[in-house]
Short mmCIF file of C-alpha atoms in Angstrom, two decimals:
data_model
loop_
_atom_site.label_atom_id
_atom_site.label_comp_id
_atom_site.label_asym_id
_atom_site.label_seq_id
_atom_site.Cartn_x
_atom_site.Cartn_y
_atom_site.Cartn_z
CA MET A 1 -21.20 55.26 -2.96
CA SER A 2 -22.65 57.41 -0.18
CA ASP A 3 -21.16 57.94 3.03
CA SER A 4 -22.95 55.63 4.79
CA SER A 5 -22.66 52.50 2.07
CA ASN A 6 -18.47 53.32 2.32
CA SER A 7 -19.00 53.20 6.03
CA PHE A 8 -20.14 50.19 5.95
CA TRP A 9 -17.33 48.52 3.27
CA GLN A 10 -15.33 49.51 6.16
CA ALA A 11 -16.81 47.83 9.22
CA LEU A 12 -17.96 44.66 8.05
CA PRO A 13 -15.12 42.80 7.33
CA ALA A 14 -13.90 44.02 10.47
CA LEU A 15 -17.13 42.88 12.53
CA LYS A 16 -17.19 39.44 10.98
CA GLU A 17 -13.55 39.17 11.31
CA ARG A 18 -14.03 39.29 15.41
CA GLN A 19 -17.26 37.37 14.29
CA ARG A 20 -14.98 34.90 14.45
CA ARG A 21 -12.17 35.24 16.40
CA THR A 22 -15.29 34.85 19.68
CA GLY A 23 -16.89 32.23 18.23
CA LEU A 24 -14.07 30.33 17.50
CA LEU A 25 -13.22 31.33 21.51
CA ALA A 26 -16.15 30.02 22.96
CA ALA A 27 -16.19 27.41 21.22
CA LEU A 28 -11.96 26.28 22.70
CA VAL A 29 -13.42 27.43 26.43
CA LEU A 30 -16.71 25.60 26.20
CA GLY A 31 -14.94 22.90 24.79
CA LEU A 32 -12.68 23.15 27.59
CA ALA A 33 -14.98 22.96 30.27
CA VAL A 34 -16.72 19.31 28.81
CA LEU A 35 -13.12 18.36 29.06
CA VAL A 36 -12.86 19.17 32.62
CA LEU A 37 -16.32 18.32 33.81
CA VAL A 38 -15.51 14.55 32.39
CA ASP A 39 -12.82 14.15 34.25
CA GLY A 40 -14.11 15.32 37.30
CA LEU A 41 -17.18 12.38 36.19
CA GLN A 42 -14.73 9.81 35.59
CA ALA A 43 -12.98 10.38 38.58
CA LEU A 44 -16.31 10.15 41.27
CA MET A 45 -17.25 7.33 38.72
CA ARG A 46 -13.21 5.68 39.93
CA ALA A 47 -13.44 7.25 43.79
CA GLY A 48 -17.65 6.14 44.32
CA SER A 49 -20.17 8.20 45.65
CA TYR A 50 -18.93 6.52 49.38
CA HIS A 51 -15.89 7.80 48.99
CA LEU A 52 -14.27 10.23 51.43
CA ASP A 53 -11.09 11.73 51.83
CA ILE A 54 -10.01 13.72 55.02
CA VAL A 55 -6.56 14.42 55.76
CA ALA A 56 -4.38 13.96 58.64
CA GLY A 57 -6.59 16.71 61.91
CA GLN A 58 -9.94 17.29 59.54
CA GLY A 59 -13.20 16.42 59.25
CA THR A 60 -16.09 16.28 56.82
CA MET A 61 -19.86 16.27 57.01
CA LEU A 62 -21.84 13.36 56.02
CA SER A 63 -25.14 11.75 55.83
CA GLY A 64 -27.95 9.56 55.54
CA PRO A 65 -30.64 7.28 55.55
CA ILE A 66 -32.24 6.65 58.86
CA GLY A 67 -35.72 4.71 58.01
CA ILE A 68 -37.04 5.35 61.50
CA ASP A 69 -39.87 7.40 62.86
CA LYS A 70 -38.25 9.58 66.36
CA PRO A 71 -35.02 8.26 65.93
CA ARG A 72 -32.63 8.61 69.02
CA ASP A 73 -28.89 8.98 69.54
CA SER A 74 -28.79 4.90 69.97
CA ASP A 75 -30.39 3.85 67.74
CA LEU A 76 -27.67 4.55 65.16
CA LEU A 77 -24.54 2.72 65.37
CA VAL A 78 -21.64 3.43 63.80
CA SER A 79 -18.17 1.19 63.78
CA VAL A 80 -14.95 1.94 61.98
CA THR A 81 -12.74 -1.16 60.45
CA PRO A 82 -9.92 -1.91 60.60
CA GLU A 83 -10.31 -1.16 64.98
CA GLY A 84 -8.26 0.96 66.30
CA ALA A 85 -7.90 3.30 63.54
CA PRO A 86 -7.79 6.61 64.15
CA LEU A 87 -11.21 8.06 63.23
CA SER A 88 -13.52 9.66 65.04
CA PHE A 89 -18.14 10.00 65.00
CA ARG A 90 -19.50 12.54 66.05
CA LEU A 91 -23.44 12.38 65.48
CA ASP A 92 -24.49 16.00 64.59
CA GLY A 93 -28.31 14.76 64.85
CA PHE A 94 -31.79 14.03 62.75
CA PHE A 95 -33.36 16.09 60.11
CA ALA A 96 -36.20 15.11 56.50
CA SER A 97 -35.29 15.09 53.71
CA TYR A 98 -34.90 17.89 51.37
CA TRP A 99 -36.60 16.73 48.38
CA PHE A 100 -38.74 13.81 50.41
CA GLY A 101 -39.15 14.74 53.58
CA ASN A 102 -37.72 11.09 54.63
CA GLY A 103 -35.82 10.90 57.55
CA MET A 104 -31.84 11.59 57.61
CA TRP A 105 -29.55 11.86 60.20
CA ARG A 106 -25.75 14.10 59.87
CA GLY A 107 -22.86 13.25 61.31
CA GLU A 108 -18.82 14.38 61.26
CA VAL A 109 -16.12 12.24 60.43
CA VAL A 110 -12.98 13.57 62.15
CA ALA A 111 -9.18 12.16 61.56
CA GLU A 112 -7.03 12.49 64.76
CA GLN A 113 -4.01 15.03 64.48
CA GLY A 114 -1.19 13.01 62.92
CA ALA A 115 -2.66 10.04 61.49
CA THR A 116 -1.69 6.42 60.05
CA PRO A 117 -1.82 7.48 55.94
CA GLY A 118 -4.56 4.94 54.49
CA THR A 119 -8.24 3.93 53.38
CA TYR A 120 -10.60 2.47 56.55
CA THR A 121 -14.19 1.81 56.14
CA LEU A 122 -17.08 3.56 58.17
CA SER A 123 -20.32 1.08 58.81
CA VAL A 124 -23.20 3.30 59.57
CA ARG A 125 -26.49 0.64 60.57
CA VAL A 126 -29.97 1.36 62.38
CA ARG A 127 -30.60 -0.05 65.32
CA GLY A 128 -33.19 -2.56 64.15
CA THR A 129 -32.46 -3.18 60.50
CA PRO A 130 -30.75 -6.10 58.83
CA ALA A 131 -27.01 -6.46 58.65
CA SER A 132 -27.81 -5.92 54.42
CA ALA A 133 -29.23 -2.30 54.83
CA THR A 134 -25.83 -1.28 56.86
CA GLN A 135 -24.51 2.17 55.19
CA ARG A 136 -20.88 1.43 54.66
CA TYR A 137 -18.46 4.90 54.06
CA GLU A 138 -14.90 4.27 52.04
CA ILE A 139 -11.95 7.10 54.31
CA THR A 140 -9.03 7.91 52.51
CA VAL A 141 -7.13 9.58 55.28
CA TRP A 142 -3.98 11.57 53.87
CA SER A 143 -1.20 12.80 55.78
CA ASP A 144 -1.56 16.40 54.33
CA ALA A 145 -3.40 18.61 51.21
CA ALA A 146 -0.27 17.94 48.88
CA SER A 147 -0.44 14.37 49.13
CA GLN A 148 -3.99 14.50 48.58
CA ARG A 149 -3.72 16.57 46.03
CA GLN A 150 -1.14 14.15 44.38
CA GLY A 151 -3.24 11.13 44.96
CA ALA A 152 -6.67 12.09 43.34
CA TYR A 153 -8.54 10.48 40.56
CA SER A 154 -9.51 13.97 39.08
CA LEU A 155 -6.49 15.18 36.55
CA THR A 156 -7.99 18.51 37.25
CA VAL A 157 -6.83 18.56 40.80
CA SER A 158 -3.52 17.05 41.04
CA LEU A 159 -2.01 19.53 38.54
CA LEU A 160 -4.63 22.81 39.41
CA GLY A 161 -6.16 21.47 43.42
CA PHE A 162 -9.17 23.32 41.48
CA ASN A 163 -12.48 21.22 41.72
CA PRO A 164 -13.56 20.41 38.66
CA PHE A 165 -17.59 20.37 38.70
CA TRP A 166 -16.72 23.84 39.83
CA LEU A 167 -14.20 24.70 37.45
CA SER A 168 -16.95 23.55 34.46
CA GLY A 169 -19.39 25.91 35.77
CA ILE A 170 -16.57 28.74 35.68
CA LEU A 171 -15.71 27.73 32.86
CA ALA A 172 -19.20 27.90 31.45
CA CYS A 173 -20.10 30.84 32.09
CA ILE A 174 -16.71 32.86 30.16
CA GLY A 175 -17.67 30.53 27.39
CA ILE A 176 -21.55 32.18 27.27
CA VAL A 177 -19.94 35.33 27.28
CA PRO A 178 -17.85 35.02 24.06
CA GLY A 179 -20.92 33.49 22.50
CA LEU A 180 -23.92 36.74 23.69
CA LEU A 181 -20.90 39.01 22.40
CA MET A 182 -20.84 36.77 18.84
CA SER A 183 -24.63 37.45 19.18
CA PHE A 184 -24.34 41.12 19.28
CA LEU A 185 -21.87 41.32 16.79
CA MET A 186 -24.07 39.57 14.13
CA MET A 187 -27.09 42.03 15.17
CA GLY A 188 -25.07 44.27 14.64
CA THR A 189 -24.43 42.98 11.31
CA VAL A 190 -28.13 43.15 10.24
CA PHE A 191 -28.34 46.27 11.43
CA LEU A 192 -25.59 46.84 9.67
CA ILE A 193 -26.31 44.92 6.63
CA SER A 194 -29.67 47.00 6.99
CA GLN A 195 -28.36 50.42 7.29
CA VAL A 196 -27.13 49.22 3.59
CA ARG A 197 -30.35 48.03 2.34
CA GLY A 198 -32.09 51.62 2.91
CA TYR A 199 -29.43 54.21 2.15
CA ALA A 200 -27.10 51.63 -0.73
CA GLY A 201 -30.08 49.72 -1.28
CA PHE A 202 -27.61 47.04 -1.26
CA SER A 203 -29.15 43.07 0.08
CA GLU A 204 -26.71 40.20 0.00
CA VAL A 205 -26.37 37.34 -1.92
CA PHE A 206 -26.35 34.11 0.46
CA ARG A 207 -25.76 31.64 -1.94
CA THR A 208 -25.10 31.47 -5.00
CA ALA A 209 -24.46 28.24 -7.89
CA PRO A 210 -21.88 27.76 -11.27
CA GLN A 211 -23.78 26.96 -14.38
CA LYS A 212 -22.82 24.90 -17.08
CA ASP A 213 -23.04 28.36 -19.61
CA GLY A 214 -20.74 29.91 -17.26
CA SER A 215 -22.95 31.87 -15.98
CA LEU A 216 -23.50 31.84 -11.78
CA LEU A 217 -26.44 32.17 -10.08
CA LEU A 218 -27.23 34.58 -6.93
CA TRP A 219 -29.46 34.24 -4.90
CA CYS A 220 -30.75 37.63 -2.31
CA PRO A 221 -33.58 38.31 -0.06
CA GLY A 222 -36.11 41.35 -1.89
CA SER A 223 -39.72 41.23 -1.99
CA LYS A 224 -41.76 39.98 -4.70
CA LYS A 225 -43.70 43.86 -4.75
CA GLU A 226 -40.76 45.64 -3.47
CA GLY A 227 -37.09 46.39 -5.64
CA PRO A 228 -36.42 45.87 -9.65
CA ALA A 229 -38.79 44.02 -11.83
CA GLU A 230 -37.67 40.71 -13.22
CA GLY A 231 -36.01 41.24 -15.96
CA ALA A 232 -33.22 43.82 -14.93
CA LEU A 233 -29.39 44.03 -14.35
CA CYS A 234 -29.29 45.22 -10.84
CA GLU A 235 -24.28 45.39 -9.58
CA VAL A 236 -23.43 43.42 -8.63
CA VAL A 237 -20.43 44.27 -5.88
CA ASP A 238 -17.45 42.17 -3.66
CA ALA A 239 -17.71 42.71 0.97
CA ASP A 240 -14.92 45.56 0.38
CA GLY A 241 -17.50 47.39 -2.19
CA GLN A 242 -16.00 46.73 -5.85
CA PRO A 243 -17.87 46.13 -8.73
CA LEU A 244 -17.50 42.75 -9.39
CA GLY A 245 -20.11 42.94 -13.05
CA ARG A 246 -23.97 43.33 -14.20
CA ALA A 247 -26.43 40.68 -12.76
CA ARG A 248 -29.69 39.33 -14.67
CA LEU A 249 -33.16 39.57 -11.83
CA GLU A 250 -34.34 36.45 -13.64
CA LYS A 251 -36.83 35.25 -10.56
CA LYS A 252 -38.82 37.34 -7.68
CA ALA A 253 -40.60 35.53 -4.75
CA ALA A 254 -41.97 36.33 -1.54
CA THR A 255 -38.72 36.80 0.74
CA CYS A 256 -36.02 36.45 -2.28
CA MET A 257 -34.96 37.25 -5.55
CA GLU A 258 -32.95 34.65 -8.46
CA LEU A 259 -30.52 36.95 -10.21
CA ARG A 260 -28.06 35.13 -13.52
CA LEU A 261 -24.80 36.63 -13.84
CA ALA A 262 -23.61 36.40 -17.23
CA ALA A 263 -20.19 34.01 -17.81
CA GLY A 264 -17.49 36.43 -18.37
CA GLU A 265 -18.25 38.78 -15.63
CA LEU A 266 -16.13 37.70 -12.76
CA PRO A 267 -12.65 38.46 -13.13
CA GLU A 268 -10.59 35.55 -13.64
CA ASP A 269 -13.73 33.36 -12.97
CA GLU A 270 -13.27 33.33 -9.19
CA VAL A 271 -16.99 33.32 -7.02
CA PRO A 272 -16.50 35.52 -4.16
CA GLU A 273 -16.25 34.26 -0.44
CA SER A 274 -19.14 37.14 0.27
CA CYS A 275 -21.30 39.41 -2.55
CA TYR A 276 -24.09 42.15 -2.35
CA VAL A 277 -26.58 42.70 -5.66
CA ARG A 278 -27.90 46.59 -5.49
CA LEU A 279 -31.61 46.62 -5.70
CA SER A 280 -32.42 50.22 -5.50
CA ALA A 281 -31.10 53.47 -6.11
CA PRO A 282 -28.80 55.08 -3.05
CA ARG A 283 -30.77 57.40 -0.82
CA ASN A 284 -29.21 60.07 1.21
#
């Protein structure tokens, strides 16, 4: 075999093993990303879209629809239950929705320093609208960040302290990188195979079928106009470049060739995981 052919046989097993490992790594990381995403979704469903968590002494922004034209600050009626709850609301102003252009209000709800931990209800209603249009927010006040983390519905938050949606996105990006590397490695394999076909004249077998008479049918890429003629004997080698026998070319199609390896040609009658057929003489 030529030096190009030898280098191919030496590089191919290691390249395929890298493909397998990077593919497995990508699958594991992407699977973990899905699990973290599911964890975040179930936590969101359990808490509800109108649930907020605040640490005592801190605040958070919230917003909602206003539903009237040219609103004034006095049009927004805010109340907290139970009475005397350690929460305060500060209206930040009105703005147009980014998506549909509807009127929206925006404000900040703050938990007093040293506020008693518990769950409170913040009600927001626009003057002149029915009581059924009241927007109610369930606000849980925590004494500190550690207690908020321990009481989180999300396992990701309680164990790691990370937002599950952010972590899922990061893991997805990390998982995609090995996948892309695997794709590049596959492209490298195709390149090496094309080099082998060009210099050593080999074509990779993509399908095998044992027959009742003990022979083995092989299919490999090829051309009806190129390569040996039907009836010719072609050398078959394994993934390490070791000869397995000689197969007779039975049929040629536009994109593939069908060959038959006679009974007794294979050592111990074992079908190799991957093998190659020499379709032309090696070139220097």
